[in-house]
Amino acid sequence: ARTRRAARRAESWLAELSAGVDWRIPMRVCVGDLHREHVLFVGAAVTGMIDFEAICLDSVARDLARLLGSLAPLERNRWPAALEAFDRVISLTPDEGRLIDLFDRTGLVVATLRWSEWHRRAGGEANSASRGYQRWSELVDRLERVLESGLAT
């Protein structure tokens, strides 16, 4: 029941994503799996990154959506400062900016559904202390908040 609402919303987001086929999106080298667990910090300073197995040619919107969604999932008021800092190094097109939000929303649905399937296969009895259960629960909670907050337009 917790993911049915997300599945219904995903349909409208996928339609929005389909409309983006005419957008001009530059392809660049991307990490492909850039999220908080793959960025190393000392305090607020980035000191390194790990896991380059998914490196590919794609839109940087993919990396930025995944990274921002994992670092500040419900603090979208912090995203503009991060994007401005990135834009000073690599200019983002307006369409890339639109894709970041769209990739975050659609990626959240896909990840939630994927982890919901994992939870279903575990019989709903997965150990609540397990990393998989915690990831599933975190995604479901975030998706519910996004849907309730009006970010999911």
Coordinates of N, CA and C in Angstrom, one line a residue, residues 58-122:
D58 N 27.0 10.4 -20.1 CA 25.6 10.6 -19.8 C 25.4 12.1 -19.5
S59 N 24.3 12.4 -19.0 CA 24.0 13.8 -18.6 C 24.5 13.9 -17.1
V60 N 25.2 15.0 -16.8 CA 25.6 15.2 -15.4 C 24.4 15.4 -14.5
A61 N 23.2 15.6 -15.1 CA 22.0 15.6 -14.3 C 21.8 14.3 -13.5
R62 N 22.2 13.2 -14.1 CA 22.1 11.9 -13.5 C 22.9 11.9 -12.2
D63 N 24.2 12.3 -12.3 CA 25.0 12.3 -11.1 C 24.5 13.3 -10.0
L64 N 24.1 14.5 -10.5 CA 23.7 15.6 -9.6 C 22.4 15.2 -8.9
A65 N 21.5 14.6 -9.6 CA 20.2 14.2 -9.0 C 20.4 13.2 -7.9
R66 N 21.3 12.2 -8.2 CA 21.5 11.1 -7.2 C 22.3 11.7 -6.0
L67 N 23.3 12.5 -6.3 CA 24.0 13.1 -5.2 C 23.2 14.0 -4.3
L68 N 22.5 14.9 -4.9 CA 21.7 15.9 -4.1 C 20.6 15.2 -3.4
G69 N 20.0 14.2 -4.1 CA 18.9 13.4 -3.4 C 19.4 12.6 -2.3
S70 N 20.6 12.2 -2.2 CA 21.1 11.4 -1.1 C 21.7 12.3 0.0
L71 N 22.2 13.5 -0.3 CA 22.8 14.4 0.7 C 21.8 15.2 1.4
A72 N 20.8 15.8 0.6 CA 19.8 16.7 1.2 C 18.5 16.3 0.6
P73 N 18.0 15.1 0.9 CA 16.8 14.6 0.2 C 15.5 15.5 0.4
L74 N 15.3 16.1 1.5 CA 14.1 16.9 1.7 C 14.5 18.4 1.9
E75 N 15.7 18.7 1.7 CA 16.1 20.1 1.9 C 16.4 20.7 0.5
R76 N 15.4 20.8 -0.3 CA 15.6 21.3 -1.6 C 16.0 22.8 -1.6
N77 N 15.8 23.5 -0.5 CA 16.2 24.9 -0.4 C 17.8 24.9 -0.4
R78 N 18.5 23.8 -0.2 CA 19.9 23.8 -0.2 C 20.4 23.5 -1.6
W79 N 19.6 22.9 -2.5 CA 20.1 22.5 -3.8 C 20.5 23.7 -4.7
P80 N 19.9 24.8 -4.7 CA 20.4 25.9 -5.6 C 21.8 26.3 -5.3
A81 N 22.2 26.4 -4.0 CA 23.6 26.8 -3.7 C 24.6 25.7 -4.3
A82 N 24.2 24.4 -4.1 CA 25.1 23.4 -4.7 C 25.1 23.4 -6.2
L83 N 24.0 23.7 -6.8 CA 24.0 23.7 -8.3 C 24.7 25.0 -8.8
E84 N 24.6 26.1 -8.1 CA 25.4 27.3 -8.5 C 26.9 27.0 -8.4
A85 N 27.3 26.4 -7.3 CA 28.7 26.0 -7.2 C 29.2 25.1 -8.3
F86 N 28.4 24.1 -8.7 CA 28.7 23.2 -9.8 C 28.8 24.0 -11.1
D87 N 27.8 24.9 -11.3 CA 27.7 25.7 -12.5 C 28.9 26.6 -12.7
R88 N 29.5 27.0 -11.6 CA 30.7 27.8 -11.8 C 31.9 27.0 -12.4
V89 N 31.8 25.7 -12.2 CA 32.9 24.8 -12.8 C 32.5 24.3 -14.1
I90 N 31.3 23.8 -14.2 CA 30.7 23.2 -15.5 C 29.3 23.8 -15.6
S91 N 29.2 24.6 -16.7 CA 27.9 25.3 -16.9 C 26.8 24.2 -17.2
L92 N 25.7 24.4 -16.5 CA 24.5 23.6 -16.8 C 23.6 24.3 -17.7
T93 N 23.0 23.6 -18.7 CA 22.0 24.1 -19.5 C 20.6 24.2 -18.7
P94 N 19.7 25.0 -19.1 CA 18.4 25.0 -18.5 C 17.7 23.6 -18.5
D95 N 17.9 22.9 -19.6 CA 17.3 21.6 -19.7 C 17.9 20.6 -18.7
E96 N 19.2 20.7 -18.5 CA 19.9 19.9 -17.5 C 19.3 20.2 -16.1
G97 N 19.1 21.5 -15.8 CA 18.5 21.8 -14.5 C 17.2 21.2 -14.3
R98 N 16.4 21.2 -15.4 CA 15.0 20.5 -15.3 C 15.2 19.0 -15.1
L99 N 16.2 18.4 -15.7 CA 16.4 17.0 -15.6 C 16.8 16.6 -14.2
I100 N 17.6 17.4 -13.5 CA 18.0 17.1 -12.2 C 16.8 16.8 -11.3
D101 N 15.8 17.7 -11.3 CA 14.6 17.4 -10.5 C 13.9 16.2 -10.9
L102 N 13.7 16.1 -12.2 CA 13.0 15.0 -12.8 C 13.7 13.6 -12.5
F103 N 15.0 13.6 -12.7 CA 15.7 12.4 -12.4 C 15.7 12.0 -10.9
D104 N 15.7 13.0 -10.1 CA 15.6 12.7 -8.7 C 14.2 12.1 -8.4
R105 N 13.1 12.7 -8.9 CA 11.8 12.1 -8.6 C 11.6 10.7 -9.2
T106 N 12.0 10.6 -10.5 CA 11.8 9.2 -11.1 C 12.7 8.2 -10.5
G107 N 13.9 8.6 -10.2 CA 14.9 7.7 -9.6 C 14.4 7.3 -8.2
L108 N 13.8 8.2 -7.5 CA 13.3 7.8 -6.1 C 12.2 6.8 -6.3
V109 N 11.3 6.9 -7.3 CA 10.3 5.9 -7.5 C 10.9 4.6 -7.8
V110 N 11.8 4.6 -8.8 CA 12.4 3.3 -9.2 C 13.1 2.6 -8.1
A111 N 13.9 3.4 -7.3 CA 14.6 2.8 -6.2 C 13.6 2.3 -5.1
T112 N 12.6 3.0 -4.9 CA 11.6 2.6 -3.9 C 10.9 1.3 -4.3
L113 N 10.6 1.2 -5.6 CA 9.9 0.0 -6.1 C 10.9 -1.2 -6.1
R114 N 12.2 -0.9 -6.4 CA 13.2 -2.0 -6.4 C 13.4 -2.5 -5.0
W115 N 13.5 -1.6 -4.0 CA 13.7 -2.1 -2.6 C 12.4 -2.7 -2.0
S116 N 11.3 -2.2 -2.5 CA 10.0 -2.8 -2.1 C 9.9 -4.3 -2.5
E117 N 10.4 -4.5 -3.7 CA 10.5 -5.9 -4.2 C 11.4 -6.8 -3.3
W118 N 12.5 -6.2 -3.0 CA 13.5 -6.9 -2.1 C 12.7 -7.2 -0.8
H119 N 12.0 -6.2 -0.2 CA 11.3 -6.4 1.1 C 10.2 -7.5 0.9
R120 N 9.5 -7.4 -0.2 CA 8.5 -8.5 -0.5 C 9.1 -9.8 -0.5
R121 N 10.2 -10.0 -1.2 CA 10.9 -11.3 -1.3 C 11.4 -11.8 0.1
A122 N 11.7 -10.8 0.9 CA 12.1 -11.2 2.3 C 10.9 -11.5 3.1

